[in-house]
Amino acid sequence: MTPKQVYSTIVKSLKHGNIKDNILLKGMPGIAKTAVIEQACKDAGFELIVEHGVTSDPIDSKGLPSVSTDPMTLEPRAEFVPFGNMKAIIEAKVPTVVFLDDIGQAAPAVQGSWMQPVHDRRLNTFKIPDCVRFIAATNRREDKAGVSKVITAFVSRFAINLTVEPDLQSWSEYSVTDPDIDPTVVSFARFVHQDGDPVFQFDPSRELENPTVPRTLTALGRLHKC
């Protein structure tokens, strides 16, 4: 699907879909998965909580072990106390999307730690509020972007599984509205496309060279604007 089609699907799901209709996006690096999710959430009226799996530990979604006193019996008790993003999630009061970014680069233990919140909508004794939705994004193994394995049981918890493909039209429509991007770069890209040459080319075998993808073309447009 093109980024524009993915955007429409996300907005429609957030506004009218079931709260368990979790969304997973996959595609090559720099194809604007994150940008599409951010814009769709904004336009659908959802707050955004971003969780980066590559910098997470399994304990982040479970909470910190703590000892407290039972208010009824006054006996000591052990429990896990949510903190950080997970605390914000279980206390959410307004429409909120939890975005698990680059989840494929996360360790299997981190992926597994999110299976209960994503599927059962619970964190131990805490219930995930109905105003919260889950969206994840990842590169693919063939992209050579550090994705070794995405747990099958984790993937199956996402009812909507979309592959994002590069699309010059979607990128052009976004870029012409961005005052920080030189319009001549957009025009040149469209000229190359009309001449029959593919604009977006991603070759994971090249080392230390930027591929021509929406992210790098956007960066070029901003450099030319300086």
PDB file of C-alpha atoms in Angstrom:
ATOM      1  CA  MET A   1       0.000   0.000   0.000  1.00  0.00           C
ATOM      2  CA  THR A   2       1.122   3.565  -0.629  1.00  0.00           C
ATOM      3  CA  PRO A   3       1.725   5.841   2.383  1.00  0.00           C
ATOM      4  CA  LYS A   4      -1.424   7.765   1.448  1.00  0.00           C
ATOM      5  CA  GLN A   5      -3.511   4.569   1.480  1.00  0.00           C
ATOM      6  CA  VAL A   6      -1.960   3.517   4.786  1.00  0.00           C
ATOM      7  CA  TYR A   7      -2.757   6.923   6.266  1.00  0.00           C
ATOM      8  CA  SER A   8      -6.422   6.586   5.263  1.00  0.00           C
ATOM      9  CA  THR A   9      -6.617   3.073   6.702  1.00  0.00           C
ATOM     10  CA  ILE A  10      -5.176   4.164  10.039  1.00  0.00           C
ATOM     11  CA  VAL A  11      -7.485   7.173  10.352  1.00  0.00           C
ATOM     12  CA  LYS A  12     -10.530   5.061   9.500  1.00  0.00           C
ATOM     13  CA  SER A  13      -9.544   2.349  11.977  1.00  0.00           C
ATOM     14  CA  LEU A  14      -8.875   4.821  14.787  1.00  0.00           C
ATOM     15  CA  LYS A  15     -12.180   6.584  14.275  1.00  0.00           C
ATOM     16  CA  HIS A  16     -14.455   3.634  13.543  1.00  0.00           C
ATOM     17  CA  GLY A  17     -12.597   0.371  14.237  1.00  0.00           C
ATOM     18  CA  ASN A  18     -12.656  -1.953  17.216  1.00  0.00           C
ATOM     19  CA  ILE A  19     -10.227  -1.172  20.049  1.00  0.00           C
ATOM     20  CA  LYS A  20      -8.601  -4.586  19.465  1.00  0.00           C
ATOM     21  CA  ASP A  21      -7.877  -3.847  15.803  1.00  0.00           C
ATOM     22  CA  ASN A  22      -4.161  -3.330  16.394  1.00  0.00           C
ATOM     23  CA  ILE A  23      -2.154  -2.130  13.374  1.00  0.00           C
ATOM     24  CA  LEU A  24       1.286  -3.286  12.211  1.00  0.00           C
ATOM     25  CA  LEU A  25       3.207  -1.509   9.455  1.00  0.00           C
ATOM     26  CA  LYS A  26       6.248  -3.050   7.777  1.00  0.00           C
ATOM     27  CA  GLY A  27       8.507  -1.792   5.027  1.00  0.00           C
ATOM     28  CA  MET A  28      11.995  -0.660   4.107  1.00  0.00           C
ATOM     29  CA  PRO A  29      13.807   2.033   6.113  1.00  0.00           C
ATOM     30  CA  GLY A  30      13.019   5.659   5.361  1.00  0.00           C
ATOM     31  CA  ILE A  31       9.689   5.009   3.666  1.00  0.00           C
ATOM     32  CA  ALA A  32       7.800   7.360   6.063  1.00  0.00           C
ATOM     33  CA  LYS A  33       6.088   4.787   8.276  1.00  0.00           C
ATOM     34  CA  THR A  34       6.607   6.915  11.371  1.00  0.00           C
ATOM     35  CA  ALA A  35       5.556  10.141   9.641  1.00  0.00           C
ATOM     36  CA  VAL A  36       2.348   8.524   8.372  1.00  0.00           C
ATOM     37  CA  ILE A  37       1.457   7.252  11.844  1.00  0.00           C
ATOM     38  CA  GLU A  38       2.153  10.635  13.460  1.00  0.00           C
ATOM     39  CA  GLN A  39       0.015  12.509  10.924  1.00  0.00           C
ATOM     40  CA  ALA A  40      -2.828   9.969  11.055  1.00  0.00           C
ATOM     41  CA  CYS A  41      -2.966  10.122  14.856  1.00  0.00           C
ATOM     42  CA  LYS A  42      -2.976  13.922  14.793  1.00  0.00           C
ATOM     43  CA  ASP A  43      -5.768  14.095  12.220  1.00  0.00           C
ATOM     44  CA  ALA A  44      -7.835  11.441  14.015  1.00  0.00           C
ATOM     45  CA  GLY A  45      -7.565  13.358  17.292  1.00  0.00           C
ATOM     46  CA  PHE A  46      -5.353  10.890  19.168  1.00  0.00           C
ATOM     47  CA  GLU A  47      -2.493  11.632  21.535  1.00  0.00           C
ATOM     48  CA  LEU A  48       0.695   9.690  20.782  1.00  0.00           C
ATOM     49  CA  ILE A  49       2.942   7.746  23.149  1.00  0.00           C
ATOM     50  CA  VAL A  50       6.063   6.444  21.405  1.00  0.00           C
ATOM     51  CA  GLU A  51       7.904   3.393  22.716  1.00  0.00           C
ATOM     52  CA  HIS A  52      11.255   2.560  21.104  1.00  0.00           C
ATOM     53  CA  GLY A  53      11.861  -1.159  21.406  1.00  0.00           C
ATOM     54  CA  VAL A  54      15.589  -0.904  20.669  1.00  0.00           C
ATOM     55  CA  THR A  55      16.137   1.115  23.846  1.00  0.00           C
ATOM     56  CA  SER A  56      13.697  -0.837  26.027  1.00  0.00           C
ATOM     57  CA  ASP A  57      14.014  -3.613  28.576  1.00  0.00           C
ATOM     58  CA  PRO A  58      11.327  -6.232  29.300  1.00  0.00           C
ATOM     59  CA  ILE A  59      10.826  -4.717  32.743  1.00  0.00           C
ATOM     60  CA  ASP A  60       9.673  -1.431  31.141  1.00  0.00           C
ATOM     61  CA  SER A  61       6.264  -2.850  30.236  1.00  0.00           C
ATOM     62  CA  LYS A  62       5.899  -4.883  33.418  1.00  0.00           C
ATOM     63  CA  GLY A  63       6.817  -2.336  36.051  1.00  0.00           C
ATOM     64  CA  LEU A  64       9.255  -2.193  38.934  1.00  0.00           C
ATOM     65  CA  PRO A  65       8.961  -4.754  41.764  1.00  0.00           C
ATOM     66  CA  SER A  66       7.897  -3.049  44.969  1.00  0.00           C
ATOM     67  CA  VAL A  67       6.775  -3.907  48.492  1.00  0.00           C
ATOM     68  CA  SER A  68       3.821  -2.033  49.967  1.00  0.00           C
ATOM     69  CA  THR A  69       1.274  -2.470  52.753  1.00  0.00           C
ATOM     70  CA  ASP A  70      -2.203  -3.848  52.150  1.00  0.00           C
ATOM     71  CA  PRO A  71      -4.582  -1.072  53.302  1.00  0.00           C
ATOM     72  CA  MET A  72      -7.107  -3.600  54.622  1.00  0.00           C
ATOM     73  CA  THR A  73      -4.930  -6.151  56.427  1.00  0.00           C
ATOM     74  CA  LEU A  74      -1.859  -3.964  56.934  1.00  0.00           C
ATOM     75  CA  GLU A  75       0.183  -6.937  55.781  1.00  0.00           C
ATOM     76  CA  PRO A  76       3.150  -6.418  53.444  1.00  0.00           C
ATOM     77  CA  ARG A  77       2.560  -7.305  49.808  1.00  0.00           C
ATOM     78  CA  ALA A  78       4.682  -7.432  46.656  1.00  0.00           C
ATOM     79  CA  GLU A  79       3.570  -5.877  43.392  1.00  0.00           C
ATOM     80  CA  PHE A  80       4.854  -4.403  40.140  1.00  0.00           C
ATOM     81  CA  VAL A  81       4.558  -0.629  39.901  1.00  0.00           C
ATOM     82  CA  PRO A  82       4.168   0.837  36.372  1.00  0.00           C
ATOM     83  CA  PHE A  83       6.457   3.717  35.474  1.00  0.00           C
ATOM     84  CA  GLY A  84       7.300   5.919  32.500  1.00  0.00           C
ATOM     85  CA  ASN A  85       5.295   5.266  29.342  1.00  0.00           C
ATOM     86  CA  MET A  86       3.377   2.341  30.822  1.00  0.00           C
ATOM     87  CA  LYS A  87       2.174   4.505  33.705  1.00  0.00           C
ATOM     88  CA  ALA A  88       0.999   7.089  31.183  1.00  0.00           C
ATOM     89  CA  ILE A  89      -0.791   4.350  29.207  1.00  0.00           C
ATOM     90  CA  ILE A  90      -2.799   2.901  32.077  1.00  0.00           C
ATOM     91  CA  GLU A  91      -3.713   6.405  33.265  1.00  0.00           C
ATOM     92  CA  ALA A  92      -4.777   7.663  29.813  1.00  0.00           C
ATOM     93  CA  LYS A  93      -8.095   9.519  29.789  1.00  0.00           C
ATOM     94  CA  VAL A  94      -8.206  10.761  26.182  1.00  0.00           C
ATOM     95  CA  PRO A  95      -7.904   8.896  22.838  1.00  0.00           C
ATOM     96  CA  THR A  96      -4.295   7.714  22.754  1.00  0.00           C
ATOM     97  CA  VAL A  97      -2.165   5.635  20.399  1.00  0.00           C
ATOM     98  CA  VAL A  98       0.744   3.637  21.771  1.00  0.00           C
ATOM     99  CA  PHE A  99       3.249   3.480  18.928  1.00  0.00           C
ATOM    100  CA  LEU A 100       5.784   0.637  19.203  1.00  0.00           C
ATOM    101  CA  ASP A 101       8.408   1.964  16.820  1.00  0.00           C
ATOM    102  CA  ASP A 102      11.106  -0.279  15.303  1.00  0.00           C
ATOM    103  CA  ILE A 103       9.690  -3.229  17.219  1.00  0.00           C
ATOM    104  CA  GLY A 104      11.484  -5.666  14.911  1.00  0.00           C
ATOM    105  CA  GLN A 105      14.852  -4.417  16.130  1.00  0.00           C
ATOM    106  CA  ALA A 106      13.828  -5.032  19.744  1.00  0.00           C
ATOM    107  CA  ALA A 107      15.064  -8.101  21.585  1.00  0.00           C
ATOM    108  CA  PRO A 108      12.629 -11.064  21.568  1.00  0.00           C
ATOM    109  CA  ALA A 109      12.141 -10.632  25.317  1.00  0.00           C
ATOM    110  CA  VAL A 110      11.026  -7.022  24.767  1.00  0.00           C
ATOM    111  CA  GLN A 111       8.618  -8.069  22.010  1.00  0.00           C
ATOM    112  CA  GLY A 112       7.220 -10.760  24.293  1.00  0.00           C
ATOM    113  CA  SER A 113       6.757  -8.315  27.151  1.00  0.00           C
ATOM    114  CA  TRP A 114       4.268  -6.341  25.039  1.00  0.00           C
ATOM    115  CA  MET A 115       2.098  -9.314  24.087  1.00  0.00           C
ATOM    116  CA  GLN A 116      -0.126  -9.114  27.164  1.00  0.00           C
ATOM    117  CA  PRO A 117      -0.837  -5.348  26.922  1.00  0.00           C
ATOM    118  CA  VAL A 118      -1.403  -5.495  23.151  1.00  0.00           C
ATOM    119  CA  HIS A 119      -3.651  -8.572  23.081  1.00  0.00           C
ATOM    120  CA  ASP A 120      -5.229  -8.910  26.524  1.00  0.00           C
ATOM    121  CA  ARG A 121      -5.230  -5.151  27.138  1.00  0.00           C
ATOM    122  CA  ARG A 122      -3.935  -5.730  30.632  1.00  0.00           C
ATOM    123  CA  LEU A 123      -0.711  -5.224  32.529  1.00  0.00           C
ATOM    124  CA  ASN A 124      -0.808  -7.703  35.388  1.00  0.00           C
ATOM    125  CA  THR A 125      -3.624  -6.330  37.567  1.00  0.00           C
ATOM    126  CA  PHE A 126      -3.995  -3.095  35.578  1.00  0.00           C
ATOM    127  CA  LYS A 127      -6.482  -2.738  32.718  1.00  0.00           C
ATOM    128  CA  ILE A 128      -5.522  -0.811  29.596  1.00  0.00           C
ATOM    129  CA  PRO A 129      -8.178   1.933  29.155  1.00  0.00           C
ATOM    130  CA  ASP A 130     -10.567   1.608  26.212  1.00  0.00           C
ATOM    131  CA  CYS A 131      -9.326   4.940  24.854  1.00  0.00           C
ATOM    132  CA  VAL A 132      -5.919   3.381  24.070  1.00  0.00           C
ATOM    133  CA  ARG A 133      -5.004   1.819  20.716  1.00  0.00           C
ATOM    134  CA  PHE A 134      -1.804   0.038  19.639  1.00  0.00           C
ATOM    135  CA  ILE A 135       0.192   0.562  16.426  1.00  0.00           C
ATOM    136  CA  ALA A 136       3.607  -0.954  15.663  1.00  0.00           C
ATOM    137  CA  ALA A 137       6.113  -0.490  12.849  1.00  0.00           C
ATOM    138  CA  THR A 138       9.128  -2.476  11.740  1.00  0.00           C
ATOM    139  CA  ASN A 139      11.548  -3.024   8.905  1.00  0.00           C
ATOM    140  CA  ARG A 140      11.819  -6.473   7.332  1.00  0.00           C
ATOM    141  CA  ARG A 141      14.629  -9.011   7.585  1.00  0.00           C
ATOM    142  CA  GLU A 142      15.522  -8.554   3.922  1.00  0.00           C
ATOM    143  CA  ASP A 143      16.110  -4.832   4.543  1.00  0.00           C
ATOM    144  CA  LYS A 144      19.209  -5.689   6.625  1.00  0.00           C
ATOM    145  CA  ALA A 145      18.189  -3.074   9.163  1.00  0.00           C
ATOM    146  CA  GLY A 146      18.889  -5.076  12.293  1.00  0.00           C
ATOM    147  CA  VAL A 147      15.689  -7.128  12.285  1.00  0.00           C
ATOM    148  CA  SER A 148      16.656 -10.692  13.140  1.00  0.00           C
ATOM    149  CA  LYS A 149      13.226 -12.051  14.058  1.00  0.00           C
ATOM    150  CA  VAL A 150       9.778 -10.812  14.951  1.00  0.00           C
ATOM    151  CA  ILE A 151       7.977 -13.273  17.227  1.00  0.00           C
ATOM    152  CA  THR A 152       5.113 -14.916  15.328  1.00  0.00           C
ATOM    153  CA  ALA A 153       2.854 -14.777  18.369  1.00  0.00           C
ATOM    154  CA  PHE A 154       3.493 -11.045  18.593  1.00  0.00           C
ATOM    155  CA  VAL A 155       2.666 -10.453  14.904  1.00  0.00           C
ATOM    156  CA  SER A 156      -0.583 -12.413  15.225  1.00  0.00           C
ATOM    157  CA  ARG A 157      -1.804  -9.907  17.793  1.00  0.00           C
ATOM    158  CA  PHE A 158      -2.163  -7.274  15.053  1.00  0.00           C
ATOM    159  CA  ALA A 159      -5.414  -7.646  13.126  1.00  0.00           C
ATOM    160  CA  ILE A 160      -4.333  -5.115  10.484  1.00  0.00           C
ATOM    161  CA  ASN A 161      -0.968  -6.005   8.924  1.00  0.00           C
ATOM    162  CA  LEU A 162       0.115  -3.610   6.162  1.00  0.00           C
ATOM    163  CA  THR A 163       3.173  -3.418   3.904  1.00  0.00           C
ATOM    164  CA  VAL A 164       4.128   0.148   3.022  1.00  0.00           C
ATOM    165  CA  GLU A 165       5.534   0.676  -0.465  1.00  0.00           C
ATOM    166  CA  PRO A 166       7.376   3.775  -1.771  1.00  0.00           C
ATOM    167  CA  ASP A 167       5.177   6.139  -3.753  1.00  0.00           C
ATOM    168  CA  LEU A 168       6.368   9.331  -5.413  1.00  0.00           C
ATOM    169  CA  GLN A 169       2.858  10.824  -5.588  1.00  0.00           C
ATOM    170  CA  SER A 170       2.341  10.511  -1.831  1.00  0.00           C
ATOM    171  CA  TRP A 171       5.761  12.017  -1.128  1.00  0.00           C
ATOM    172  CA  SER A 172       5.212  14.868  -3.594  1.00  0.00           C
ATOM    173  CA  GLU A 173       1.834  15.826  -2.114  1.00  0.00           C
ATOM    174  CA  TYR A 174       3.411  15.995   1.337  1.00  0.00           C
ATOM    175  CA  SER A 175       6.571  17.808   0.230  1.00  0.00           C
ATOM    176  CA  VAL A 176       4.893  20.638  -1.680  1.00  0.00           C
ATOM    177  CA  THR A 177       3.105  21.660   1.544  1.00  0.00           C
ATOM    178  CA  ASP A 178       6.322  21.699   3.598  1.00  0.00           C
ATOM    179  CA  PRO A 179       7.898  25.167   3.475  1.00  0.00           C
ATOM    180  CA  ASP A 180      11.274  23.729   4.508  1.00  0.00           C
ATOM    181  CA  ILE A 181      11.597  21.595   1.341  1.00  0.00           C
ATOM    182  CA  ASP A 182      12.915  23.153  -1.865  1.00  0.00           C
ATOM    183  CA  PRO A 183      10.171  22.672  -4.511  1.00  0.00           C
ATOM    184  CA  THR A 184      12.824  22.276  -7.226  1.00  0.00           C
ATOM    185  CA  VAL A 185      13.812  18.938  -5.662  1.00  0.00           C
ATOM    186  CA  VAL A 186      10.200  17.809  -5.881  1.00  0.00           C
ATOM    187  CA  SER A 187      10.017  18.936  -9.502  1.00  0.00           C
ATOM    188  CA  PHE A 188      13.241  17.139 -10.382  1.00  0.00           C
ATOM    189  CA  ALA A 189      12.040  13.901  -8.761  1.00  0.00           C
ATOM    190  CA  ARG A 190       8.796  14.059 -10.722  1.00  0.00           C
ATOM    191  CA  PHE A 191      10.731  14.766 -13.935  1.00  0.00           C
ATOM    192  CA  VAL A 192      12.953  11.717 -13.373  1.00  0.00           C
ATOM    193  CA  HIS A 193       9.874   9.594 -12.697  1.00  0.00           C
ATOM    194  CA  GLN A 194       8.135  10.778 -15.877  1.00  0.00           C
ATOM    195  CA  ASP A 195      11.300   9.975 -17.819  1.00  0.00           C
ATOM    196  CA  GLY A 196      10.864   6.340 -16.846  1.00  0.00           C
ATOM    197  CA  ASP A 197      13.536   6.026 -14.150  1.00  0.00           C
ATOM    198  CA  PRO A 198      12.447   4.833 -10.698  1.00  0.00           C
ATOM    199  CA  VAL A 199      13.031   7.582  -8.127  1.00  0.00           C
ATOM    200  CA  PHE A 200      13.013   5.522  -4.961  1.00  0.00           C
ATOM    201  CA  GLN A 201      15.683   2.825  -4.980  1.00  0.00           C
ATOM    202  CA  PHE A 202      16.673   0.868  -1.887  1.00  0.00           C
ATOM    203  CA  ASP A 203      19.653  -1.468  -2.025  1.00  0.00           C
ATOM    204  CA  PRO A 204      20.460  -2.959   1.395  1.00  0.00           C
ATOM    205  CA  SER A 205      23.771  -4.336   0.089  1.00  0.00           C
ATOM    206  CA  ARG A 206      25.355  -0.886  -0.273  1.00  0.00           C
ATOM    207  CA  GLU A 207      27.553   0.143   2.640  1.00  0.00           C
ATOM    208  CA  LEU A 208      27.661   3.655   4.121  1.00  0.00           C
ATOM    209  CA  GLU A 209      25.658   5.093   1.247  1.00  0.00           C
ATOM    210  CA  ASN A 210      22.269   6.706   1.620  1.00  0.00           C
ATOM    211  CA  PRO A 211      19.619   5.014  -0.526  1.00  0.00           C
ATOM    212  CA  THR A 212      17.137   7.173  -2.414  1.00  0.00           C
ATOM    213  CA  VAL A 213      14.062   6.822  -0.210  1.00  0.00           C
ATOM    214  CA  PRO A 214      11.494   9.388   0.990  1.00  0.00           C
ATOM    215  CA  ARG A 215      13.566  10.158   4.123  1.00  0.00           C
ATOM    216  CA  THR A 216      16.774  10.961   2.238  1.00  0.00           C
ATOM    217  CA  LEU A 217      14.994  12.834  -0.559  1.00  0.00           C
ATOM    218  CA  THR A 218      13.271  14.969   2.071  1.00  0.00           C
ATOM    219  CA  ALA A 219      16.649  15.677   3.659  1.00  0.00           C
ATOM    220  CA  LEU A 220      17.992  16.727   0.251  1.00  0.00           C
ATOM    221  CA  GLY A 221      15.052  19.084  -0.236  1.00  0.00           C
ATOM    222  CA  ARG A 222      15.740  20.717   3.128  1.00  0.00           C
ATOM    223  CA  LEU A 223      19.445  21.093   2.365  1.00  0.00           C
ATOM    224  CA  HIS A 224      18.635  22.846  -0.906  1.00  0.00           C
ATOM    225  CA  LYS A 225      16.280  25.180   0.954  1.00  0.00           C
ATOM    226  CA  CYS A 226      19.088  26.409   3.216  1.00  0.00           C
TER     227      CYS A 226
END
